[in-house]
Short mmCIF file of C-alpha atoms in Angstrom, two decimals:
data_model
loop_
_atom_site.label_atom_id
_atom_site.label_comp_id
_atom_site.label_asym_id
_atom_site.label_seq_id
_atom_site.Cartn_x
_atom_site.Cartn_y
_atom_site.Cartn_z
CA MET A 26 79.31 8.76 121.98
CA GLU A 27 75.89 10.49 121.66
CA PHE A 28 75.33 14.04 122.86
CA ARG A 29 72.01 16.36 122.77
CA PRO A 30 72.11 19.83 123.62
CA CYS A 31 70.30 22.21 126.23
CA LEU A 32 70.34 25.93 125.92
CA VAL A 33 70.47 27.62 129.21
CA ARG A 34 70.05 31.16 129.72
CA SER A 35 71.63 32.85 132.74
CA THR A 36 70.15 36.67 133.50
CA ALA A 37 71.11 39.92 135.50
CA ASP A 38 69.77 42.62 135.83
CA GLY A 39 67.30 42.31 133.10
CA GLY A 40 70.49 41.47 130.85
CA ILE A 41 71.48 37.54 129.52
CA GLU A 42 74.84 36.89 131.58
CA LYS A 43 75.51 33.36 130.45
CA ILE A 44 74.73 30.85 127.77
CA THR A 45 75.42 27.41 127.98
CA LEU A 46 74.81 24.43 125.96
CA GLY A 47 75.95 21.50 128.41
CA HIS A 48 79.18 20.99 126.54
CA PRO A 49 82.59 22.26 127.25
CA LEU A 50 83.42 23.01 124.29
CA LEU A 51 80.50 24.68 123.29
CA ASP A 52 80.57 26.18 126.20
CA ASP A 53 83.67 27.62 125.87
CA TYR A 54 83.22 29.23 121.92
CA LEU A 55 80.04 30.59 123.47
CA VAL A 56 82.08 33.02 125.22
CA PHE A 57 83.98 33.30 123.23
CA VAL A 58 81.72 34.63 120.98
CA ALA A 59 80.15 36.53 123.68
CA ALA A 60 83.11 38.65 123.87
CA ARG A 61 83.08 39.88 120.53
CA ALA A 62 79.57 39.84 119.02
CA ARG A 63 76.59 41.84 120.19
CA THR A 64 73.80 39.80 122.35
CA ASN A 65 71.20 39.29 119.57
CA THR A 66 74.11 37.10 117.49
CA TRP A 67 75.41 35.89 120.77
CA LEU A 68 71.58 34.20 120.94
CA ALA A 69 71.19 33.27 117.28
CA VAL A 70 74.89 31.35 117.46
CA ALA A 71 73.98 29.40 120.80
CA TYR A 72 70.46 28.59 119.39
CA ASP A 73 71.89 27.68 115.61
CA LEU A 74 74.53 25.27 117.28
CA LYS A 75 71.74 24.19 119.68
CA VAL A 76 69.78 22.48 116.44
CA PHE A 77 72.97 21.65 114.86
CA PHE A 78 73.50 19.16 117.65
CA GLU A 79 70.09 18.40 118.25
CA VAL A 80 70.06 17.22 114.44
CA ILE A 81 73.72 15.44 113.97
CA GLY A 82 73.44 13.76 117.75
CA LYS A 83 77.52 13.44 117.93
CA GLU A 84 80.00 14.95 119.89
CA PRO A 85 81.65 17.82 118.47
CA ALA A 86 85.21 15.98 117.62
CA VAL A 87 83.24 13.17 115.43
CA VAL A 88 81.57 15.33 113.36
CA THR A 89 81.55 14.91 109.80
CA THR A 90 81.30 17.11 106.58
CA ALA A 91 78.48 14.08 105.26
CA ASP A 92 76.88 15.05 109.01
CA VAL A 93 76.86 18.29 107.92
CA PHE A 94 75.30 17.52 104.69
CA VAL A 95 72.77 15.76 106.67
CA PHE A 96 72.15 18.59 108.74
CA LEU A 97 71.63 20.84 105.33
CA SER A 98 68.99 18.28 103.91
CA SER A 99 66.56 18.64 107.49
CA LEU A 100 66.93 22.26 107.00
CA ARG A 101 65.64 22.07 103.32
CA ALA A 102 62.67 19.74 103.83
CA PRO A 103 59.13 20.84 103.59
CA ARG A 104 57.92 22.35 107.10
CA ARG A 105 54.47 22.16 106.24
CA GLY A 106 53.56 19.45 103.66
CA GLU A 107 55.05 18.66 99.91
CA ARG A 108 52.38 21.31 98.31
CA VAL A 109 52.89 24.60 100.77
CA VAL A 110 56.24 26.49 99.50
CA ARG A 111 56.78 30.29 99.88
CA LEU A 112 56.03 32.59 97.25
CA GLU A 113 59.14 34.37 97.61
CA ASP A 114 61.32 31.73 96.65
CA GLY A 115 59.62 28.56 96.19
CA GLU A 116 60.95 26.82 99.01
CA ALA A 117 59.37 24.33 101.07
CA GLY A 118 61.79 24.64 103.87
CA LEU A 119 63.49 26.84 105.73
CA ALA A 120 64.19 30.25 104.00
CA ALA A 121 67.92 30.74 102.37
CA ARG A 122 69.23 33.23 104.13
CA THR A 123 68.51 31.51 107.73
CA ILE A 124 69.98 28.33 106.45
CA ALA A 125 73.17 30.02 105.01
CA ARG A 126 73.50 32.19 108.93
CA ARG A 127 73.15 28.41 110.64
CA LEU A 128 75.78 27.10 108.22
CA SER A 129 78.05 30.11 109.03
CA SER A 130 77.65 30.13 113.05
CA VAL A 131 78.39 25.77 112.35
CA ARG A 132 81.54 26.85 111.04
CA GLY A 133 82.60 29.31 113.14
CA LEU A 134 82.63 26.96 115.78
CA TYR A 135 84.92 24.13 113.86
CA ALA A 136 87.04 27.52 113.07
CA TYR A 137 87.58 28.25 116.86
CA LEU A 138 88.03 24.67 117.65
CA CYS A 139 90.62 24.08 114.98
CA ALA A 140 92.68 27.17 115.83
CA ARG A 141 92.71 25.40 119.33
CA GLU A 142 94.19 23.02 118.30
CA ASP A 143 93.46 20.93 121.78
CA ALA A 144 89.80 19.51 120.95
CA GLY A 145 90.38 16.57 118.73
CA VAL A 146 89.19 18.76 115.76
CA ARG A 147 91.87 18.80 112.61
CA ARG A 148 89.58 20.14 110.11
CA ASN A 149 86.81 22.27 109.30
CA PRO A 150 83.77 19.94 108.41
CA VAL A 151 81.76 22.84 106.85
CA PRO A 152 82.77 23.45 103.46
CA ALA A 153 82.90 27.20 101.80
CA SER A 154 81.77 25.71 98.86
CA LEU A 155 81.69 22.73 96.52
CA ALA A 156 84.95 22.71 94.51
CA ALA A 157 84.81 23.55 90.67
CA ARG A 158 84.24 20.88 88.32
CA ARG A 159 86.56 22.89 85.89
CA PRO A 160 90.27 21.17 85.41
CA GLY A 161 92.53 23.60 86.54
CA ALA A 162 90.44 25.62 89.19
CA ARG A 163 91.94 27.17 92.17
CA ARG A 164 90.47 25.58 95.15
CA GLY A 165 87.63 27.98 96.57
CA ARG A 166 87.24 30.08 93.45
CA GLY A 167 84.57 29.57 91.13
CA GLY A 168 83.15 26.62 93.50
CA VAL A 169 79.11 25.94 94.01
CA PRO A 170 77.77 27.73 96.97
CA LEU A 171 76.32 25.17 99.14
CA ILE A 172 73.42 27.95 99.75
CA ARG A 173 72.36 30.16 96.97
CA THR A 174 71.16 33.08 98.63
CA PRO A 175 68.75 35.04 96.72
CA ARG A 176 68.85 38.95 96.29
CA THR A 177 65.64 40.05 96.90
CA LEU A 178 65.13 43.60 97.37
CA PRO A 179 63.25 45.17 100.35
CA ARG A 180 59.69 46.15 100.21
CA VAL A 181 59.46 49.61 101.04
CA LEU A 182 56.27 51.51 102.31
CA ALA A 183 54.61 54.63 99.87
CA PRO A 184 54.13 58.01 101.72
CA ALA A 185 50.53 57.13 101.69
CA GLU A 186 50.88 54.49 103.94
CA VAL A 187 53.28 55.51 105.94
CA GLY A 188 50.73 58.89 107.46
CA ALA A 189 48.37 56.08 108.07
CA LEU A 190 50.24 53.21 110.05
CA ARG A 191 51.60 56.87 112.09
CA ALA A 192 47.76 57.77 112.54
CA ALA A 193 46.74 54.72 113.55
CA LEU A 194 49.50 54.56 116.62
CA ARG A 195 48.14 55.83 120.21
CA THR A 196 50.63 57.38 121.78
CA HIS A 197 53.34 60.21 121.30
CA ARG A 198 56.15 57.31 122.23
CA ASP A 199 54.77 55.05 119.64
CA ARG A 200 55.06 57.41 116.81
CA ALA A 201 58.81 59.01 118.19
CA MET A 202 59.85 55.89 117.70
CA VAL A 203 58.13 54.93 114.58
CA ASP A 204 59.66 58.55 113.25
CA ALA A 205 63.12 57.28 114.21
CA MET A 206 63.10 54.34 111.95
CA VAL A 207 61.20 56.41 108.86
CA LEU A 208 63.20 59.72 109.20
CA GLY A 209 66.04 58.91 111.01
CA GLY A 210 66.72 55.13 109.59
CA LEU A 211 67.41 53.49 112.65
CA ARG A 212 67.39 49.72 113.32
CA ARG A 213 64.38 48.64 116.09
CA CYS A 214 67.62 47.74 118.09
CA GLU A 215 68.78 51.26 117.46
CA VAL A 216 65.35 52.77 118.45
CA LEU A 217 65.45 50.89 121.58
CA GLY A 218 69.04 51.30 122.53
CA LEU A 219 68.48 55.26 122.76
CA ARG A 220 69.05 56.63 125.78
CA LEU A 221 68.07 60.03 127.30
CA GLU A 222 71.91 61.47 126.54
CA ASP A 223 71.68 60.53 123.27
CA LEU A 224 68.87 62.36 122.55
CA SER A 225 70.19 66.70 120.87
CA ALA A 226 67.25 68.21 120.21
CA GLY A 227 69.15 71.53 119.72
CA GLU A 228 71.47 70.20 116.99
CA ARG A 229 68.55 67.61 116.00
CA ARG A 230 70.56 64.90 116.13
CA LEU A 231 71.08 60.92 117.72
CA PHE A 232 73.70 59.32 119.20
CA VAL A 233 74.04 55.51 118.14
CA ALA A 234 76.41 54.61 120.71
CA GLU A 235 74.96 50.37 119.66
CA GLY A 236 74.70 50.08 116.56
CA LYS A 237 75.47 47.07 114.23
CA GLY A 238 78.76 45.26 114.49
CA GLY A 239 79.78 48.14 117.38
CA ARG A 240 79.58 50.98 115.06
CA GLN A 241 78.75 53.99 116.78
CA ARG A 242 77.46 56.74 114.81
CA VAL A 243 75.77 60.58 114.68
CA VAL A 244 72.76 60.80 112.63
CA PRO A 245 70.49 64.12 111.99
CA VAL A 246 66.85 63.33 112.29
CA SER A 247 63.98 65.51 111.24
CA ALA A 248 62.29 68.48 114.08
CA ARG A 249 59.27 66.10 113.43
CA PHE A 250 61.14 62.90 115.51
CA PHE A 251 62.00 65.56 119.03
CA ALA A 252 58.30 66.83 118.49
CA ALA A 253 56.69 63.50 119.25
CA VAL A 254 59.65 62.32 121.74
CA GLY A 255 59.70 65.24 123.69
CA ALA A 256 56.01 64.99 124.22
CA TYR A 257 55.72 61.14 124.91
CA LEU A 258 58.80 62.74 127.53
CA GLU A 259 56.61 65.61 129.03
CA SER A 260 53.32 63.79 129.08
CA GLU A 261 53.78 60.01 129.05
CA ARG A 262 56.89 58.50 130.22
CA PRO A 263 56.39 57.85 134.47
CA ARG A 264 58.47 60.11 136.07
CA ALA A 265 59.93 57.24 138.68
CA SER A 266 60.96 55.27 136.11
CA ALA A 267 65.05 54.14 137.36
CA THR A 268 65.94 53.48 133.45
CA ARG A 269 68.74 55.72 130.93
CA GLN A 270 66.94 54.28 128.09
CA VAL A 271 64.34 56.42 126.25
CA PHE A 272 61.91 54.04 126.06
CA VAL A 273 59.81 52.39 128.27
CA VAL A 274 56.82 50.52 129.54
CA LEU A 275 54.13 52.68 130.30
CA LYS A 276 51.35 50.55 131.67
CA GLY A 277 51.31 47.17 133.62
CA ALA A 278 53.38 45.19 135.47
CA ARG A 279 56.73 46.56 134.10
CA ARG A 280 55.65 49.83 133.40
CA GLY A 281 59.21 52.40 133.56
CA GLU A 282 61.41 49.45 132.57
CA PRO A 283 62.99 49.78 129.41
CA LEU A 284 60.60 48.26 125.71
CA SER A 285 61.49 44.80 124.81
CA ALA A 286 61.54 44.09 120.62
CA ALA A 287 58.20 41.71 121.28
CA GLY A 288 57.36 45.00 122.48
CA LEU A 289 57.85 47.07 119.93
CA ASP A 290 56.77 44.35 116.96
CA GLU A 291 53.58 43.81 118.66
CA ILE A 292 53.00 48.04 118.98
CA LEU A 293 53.78 47.65 115.17
CA GLU A 294 51.83 45.08 114.25
CA GLY A 295 48.69 46.53 116.30
CA ALA A 296 48.84 49.85 114.35
CA ARG A 297 49.56 48.05 111.35
CA GLY A 298 45.92 46.22 111.54
CA ARG A 299 44.25 49.14 112.04
CA ALA A 300 45.35 51.22 109.60
CA GLY A 301 44.46 47.87 107.13
CA LEU A 302 48.29 47.96 105.54
CA GLU A 303 49.25 44.21 104.41
CA ARG A 304 53.06 45.30 105.85
CA ALA A 305 54.67 47.40 108.06
CA THR A 306 57.91 45.96 110.32
CA CYS A 307 60.81 47.90 111.25
CA HIS A 308 63.23 46.93 108.90
CA GLN A 309 61.17 48.28 105.97
CA LEU A 310 60.25 51.54 107.60
CA ARG A 311 64.56 52.02 107.99
CA HIS A 312 64.93 51.08 104.01
CA THR A 313 61.62 53.20 103.63
CA CYS A 314 63.35 56.15 104.88
CA PHE A 315 66.76 55.78 103.04
CA THR A 316 64.76 55.34 99.51
CA ARG A 317 63.13 58.37 99.90
CA LEU A 318 66.36 60.37 100.87
CA ARG A 319 67.78 58.69 97.78
CA GLU A 320 64.96 59.67 95.30
CA ALA A 321 65.50 62.87 96.86
CA GLY A 322 68.79 63.07 95.37
CA MET A 323 71.29 62.33 98.87
CA ALA A 324 74.37 60.90 98.05
CA LEU A 325 75.20 58.06 98.48
CA GLU A 326 78.18 58.20 100.66
CA ALA A 327 75.40 60.63 102.90
CA ILE A 328 73.23 57.37 102.85
CA GLN A 329 75.88 54.66 104.32
CA ALA A 330 76.78 57.13 106.62
CA GLN A 331 73.24 57.67 108.14
CA ALA A 332 72.80 54.02 107.54
CA GLY A 333 75.39 52.79 109.82
CA HIS A 334 76.55 50.48 106.53
CA ALA A 335 80.52 48.85 106.84
CA SER A 336 81.12 49.54 103.37
CA ILE A 337 78.77 51.04 100.35
CA GLU A 338 78.01 47.76 98.93
CA SER A 339 75.25 47.37 101.51
CA THR A 340 73.86 50.89 100.58
CA ARG A 341 73.62 50.47 96.64
CA ILE A 342 70.19 48.77 96.61
CA TYR A 343 68.66 52.30 97.38
CA LEU A 344 69.74 52.78 93.89
CA HIS A 345 67.42 49.71 92.67
CA LEU A 346 64.61 51.39 95.12
CA ALA A 347 64.34 54.44 94.41
CA ASN A 348 62.99 54.22 90.42
CA GLY A 349 63.02 57.91 89.77
CA TRP A 350 66.51 58.18 89.75
CA LEU A 351 66.72 55.26 87.51
CA GLU A 352 64.32 56.66 85.30
CA LYS A 353 66.27 60.40 85.54
CA GLU A 354 69.36 58.18 84.04
CA TYR A 355 67.94 55.91 81.62
CA LEU A 356 65.73 59.04 80.45
CA ARG A 357 69.88 61.40 80.44
CA ALA A 358 71.71 58.55 78.47
CA ALA A 359 68.57 57.22 76.05
CA GLU A 360 68.35 61.25 74.88
CA ALA A 361 72.24 61.33 74.48
CA ILE A 362 72.60 58.18 72.25
CA GLU A 363 69.36 59.67 69.91
CA ALA A 364 71.22 62.75 70.27
CA GLN A 365 74.36 61.24 68.41
CA ALA A 366 71.71 58.92 66.29
CA GLY A 367 70.86 61.64 64.19
CA PRO A 368 67.46 62.51 63.16
CA PRO A 369 64.95 59.33 62.49
CA ALA A 370 65.10 57.88 58.95
CA GLY A 371 62.44 59.68 56.75
CA GLY A 372 62.37 62.61 59.14
CA ALA A 373 64.49 64.77 57.20
CA SER A 374 62.50 67.30 55.09
CA ARG A 375 61.93 68.02 51.46
#
């Protein structure tokens, strides 16, 4: 029996209340996801499953591993012609991270259906990896991953680029949002999620109530941010706004309502163009913050706490971005090696 999903979102009080795909098993799973994940993750999983079942066109209980490989091939197929590839990874299809996320969403669905034991699913059709070829190897150890995601370093902005971007912003609100990212390292969703009670100007701290993975944290932020947000609250934020969100729309039909992610992206895109910059995204501002902190000597554990990383392995990337730190460590080690080796050959005085 053929199945074609239809993604429907129901909203209430400005937020998403329910997401359905038109199949009882999938809809039950989306309820399960909604109870344990943030809205963005919930939406991403729903969209990934929609794409999967659009390509496969089968009932969930009859999907096979062969179908998963068909789906994988469709994701890797050229999007804009055989001769058009991304400079980043040389691929013509979707980015490896996007493919890996979609496979993860499908794998999560089938792990749920297997655990239920009433959906007619006895095994997960999405393999974690291909079995290792060497004889005697343990299954799941040393196998070939379905998708090999590149470990690329994020791009950061130079101090002059940050200055040009900030100068191109038109309001105190916009400067405060950029400062929260480039000085405090907040994510885009964390900036937009800030409430008035989360600001502690006297202590120069912010309370992040909705961090990634549901983790809360208190982070210090430079006085420059509080100067910008203070000017915004004093002269720009509509007095009649009923929301507790700090950053709101300043004009138009939605004046006084919370600013959306698309709205923040549009603000940043406009400022980037006026500043003549090739790149400037919210996440690049966050990466720039932690790179500069590491270059200034901030301990990696402190950066982990500031960033809200669950694992310090996520924070180690800033060791590679902070080139000054690497250079100093190399020169220190090289000098120690040269001292042990003694004077160079032929250097002794006669």
